[in-house]
Amino acid sequence: MRYHAGRHFLQIPGPTNVPDRVLRAIDMPTMDHRGPQFQILAREVLDGLKEVFQTREPVVIYPASGTGAWEAALVNTLSAGDRVLMFETGQFATLWKKMADRLGLKTEFISGDWRRGADPAQLEERLTTDSAHAIKAVCVVHNETSTGVTSRIPPLRSAIDRARHPALLLVDTVSSLGSIDYRHDEWGVDVTVAGSQKGLMLPPGLSFNATSAKARTAARQSTLPKSYWSWEEMQASNTQGWFPYTPATNLLYGLREALAMLREEGLQNVFQRHQRHGEATRRAVRAWGLELLCQVPEEFSNSLTAVMTPPDHDADHLRRVILERYDMSLGTGLGKLAGRVFRIGHLGDFNDLTLIGTLAGVEMGLAAAGIPHRHAGVLAAMESLTEPAAAVGERRAA
Ligand SMILES: Cc1ncc(COP(=O)(O)O)c(C=O)c1O
């Protein structure tokens, strides 16, 4: 391996670049997780997280990746044989469904083409026919990291309400929390699943469940086996500032710093920054003459963009060329999209120049890989970024 001068561009849609402030915060001697200093730290992060989830409800922190938090959401609220309704929006929805099957739940998977989000009309129709209320939970991936599609949670919530159905609403925000507006309480979500390594700008290793009173009531009746993931013990310990087992102490230092950074910038400004970068990236893609995977403008993801390569052009070859020549990692096509799309991550600790550098790497890579395109993407993105914010807002409203 030869040395590459300059910083590697990590532009996969997570794990994202960890800001120096967070790295410095993590770089601390190991602490006693049963001592008074820890108690202060734990209380700070458990409270601070609520702001990011936009909730007043307790949030559970696991020393685990997002997959662990998926499992926790299911095993805490459901019982063997319970029926669960899920939407095939992409690879992560498919993996969550596989997990539910393995746990002994009866899944119904509403099929999809991986180019749009979960459909509220389909949800309402299915729940309306379930007059016996056999369906116990509806699971939705808010931001499908494999496709760059953001499902709209409020209309899905309204669909459940219109059907007068008591199913729990479980939402995966692994690649949206801290980058795309998300409101656990206002949107009536029962369990929100999230991870540390994307919008929260931390390394992988922490994941979260935000809960609702209804979810906690369901947890008391749920019979799926649970031990490590049990909310009951976790929440009982957390109220005192403790964890029932060894927490990832140094990552919690990092989390405290990341929460401070999000607070300093202001959550709404964080969302707006991601919106600007999402919009500029999409304009670059169109200017190159390439196709966005997401087909529904209201569902464009502001944390990543999945781009289709023309037929007969392997997206993984393009990614390899870009990595070799420009030391930049882009997201690969997952599952049935392998070789057909590449994904540009524009989330986390990310600014205008990071975006322009990223898009320049893609544009140069397209030329180097011999993929037909117009050399106009970076320019289109720069024009988008230098437009007054008001103009962008007006055009969006039109
Ligand atoms: C939307 C979504 N859900 C779940 C996961 C799984 O999380 P992890 O890989 O941290 O276990 C990911 C990972 O990228 C994801 O993007």
PDB file of C-alpha atoms and ligand atoms in Angstrom, residues 13-14 64-68 70 92 141 143-146 172-175 193 195 197-198 204, ligand 1:
ATOM      1  CA  PRO A  13     -23.512   7.331   3.039  1.00  0.00           C
ATOM      2  CA  GLY A  14     -22.142   6.309   6.394  1.00  0.00           C
ATOM      3  CA  ALA A  64     -24.128  -1.915  19.083  1.00  0.00           C
ATOM      4  CA  SER A  65     -24.508  -1.098  15.409  1.00  0.00           C
ATOM      5  CA  GLY A  66     -27.878  -0.133  13.902  1.00  0.00           C
ATOM      6  CA  THR A  67     -28.748  -3.790  13.349  1.00  0.00           C
ATOM      7  CA  GLY A  68     -28.828  -4.252  17.114  1.00  0.00           C
ATOM      8  CA  TRP A  70     -33.509  -3.007  14.789  1.00  0.00           C
ATOM      9  CA  PHE A  92     -32.223  -2.146   4.424  1.00  0.00           C
ATOM     10  CA  VAL A 141     -37.239   2.765   6.862  1.00  0.00           C
ATOM     11  CA  ASN A 143     -34.341   7.096   4.675  1.00  0.00           C
ATOM     12  CA  GLU A 144     -33.429   4.089   2.520  1.00  0.00           C
ATOM     13  CA  THR A 145     -29.655   4.260   2.413  1.00  0.00           C
ATOM     14  CA  SER A 146     -29.545   1.814  -0.499  1.00  0.00           C
ATOM     15  CA  ASP A 172     -35.615   3.253  11.094  1.00  0.00           C
ATOM     16  CA  THR A 173     -33.769   6.597  10.994  1.00  0.00           C
ATOM     17  CA  VAL A 174     -30.240   5.172  10.811  1.00  0.00           C
ATOM     18  CA  SER A 175     -29.333   7.431   7.866  1.00  0.00           C
ATOM     19  CA  VAL A 193     -34.230   3.148  15.495  1.00  0.00           C
ATOM     20  CA  GLY A 195     -27.207   4.658  14.806  1.00  0.00           C
ATOM     21  CA  GLN A 197     -22.207   6.616  12.461  1.00  0.00           C
ATOM     22  CA  LYS A 198     -24.118   8.871  10.068  1.00  0.00           C
ATOM     23  CA  PRO A 204     -19.905   3.129  14.362  1.00  0.00           C
TER      24      PRO A 204
HETATM   25  C1  LIG B   1     -31.204   2.603   6.910  1.00  0.00           C
HETATM   26  C2  LIG B   1     -30.299   1.637   7.601  1.00  0.00           C
HETATM   27  N1  LIG B   1     -30.821   0.787   8.481  1.00  0.00           N
HETATM   28  C3  LIG B   1     -30.058  -0.100   9.136  1.00  0.00           C
HETATM   29  C4  LIG B   1     -28.710  -0.185   8.913  1.00  0.00           C
HETATM   30  C5  LIG B   1     -27.899  -1.204   9.631  1.00  0.00           C
HETATM   31  O1  LIG B   1     -27.029  -0.575  10.509  1.00  0.00           O
HETATM   32  P1  LIG B   1     -25.618  -1.180  10.902  1.00  0.00           P
HETATM   33  O2  LIG B   1     -24.893  -1.471   9.641  1.00  0.00           O
HETATM   34  O3  LIG B   1     -25.014  -0.062  11.728  1.00  0.00           O
HETATM   35  O4  LIG B   1     -25.871  -2.391  11.709  1.00  0.00           O
HETATM   36  C6  LIG B   1     -28.117   0.680   7.997  1.00  0.00           C
HETATM   37  C7  LIG B   1     -26.669   0.635   7.722  1.00  0.00           C
HETATM   38  O5  LIG B   1     -26.143   1.344   6.927  1.00  0.00           O
HETATM   39  C8  LIG B   1     -28.936   1.617   7.334  1.00  0.00           C
HETATM   40  O6  LIG B   1     -28.419   2.470   6.452  1.00  0.00           O
END
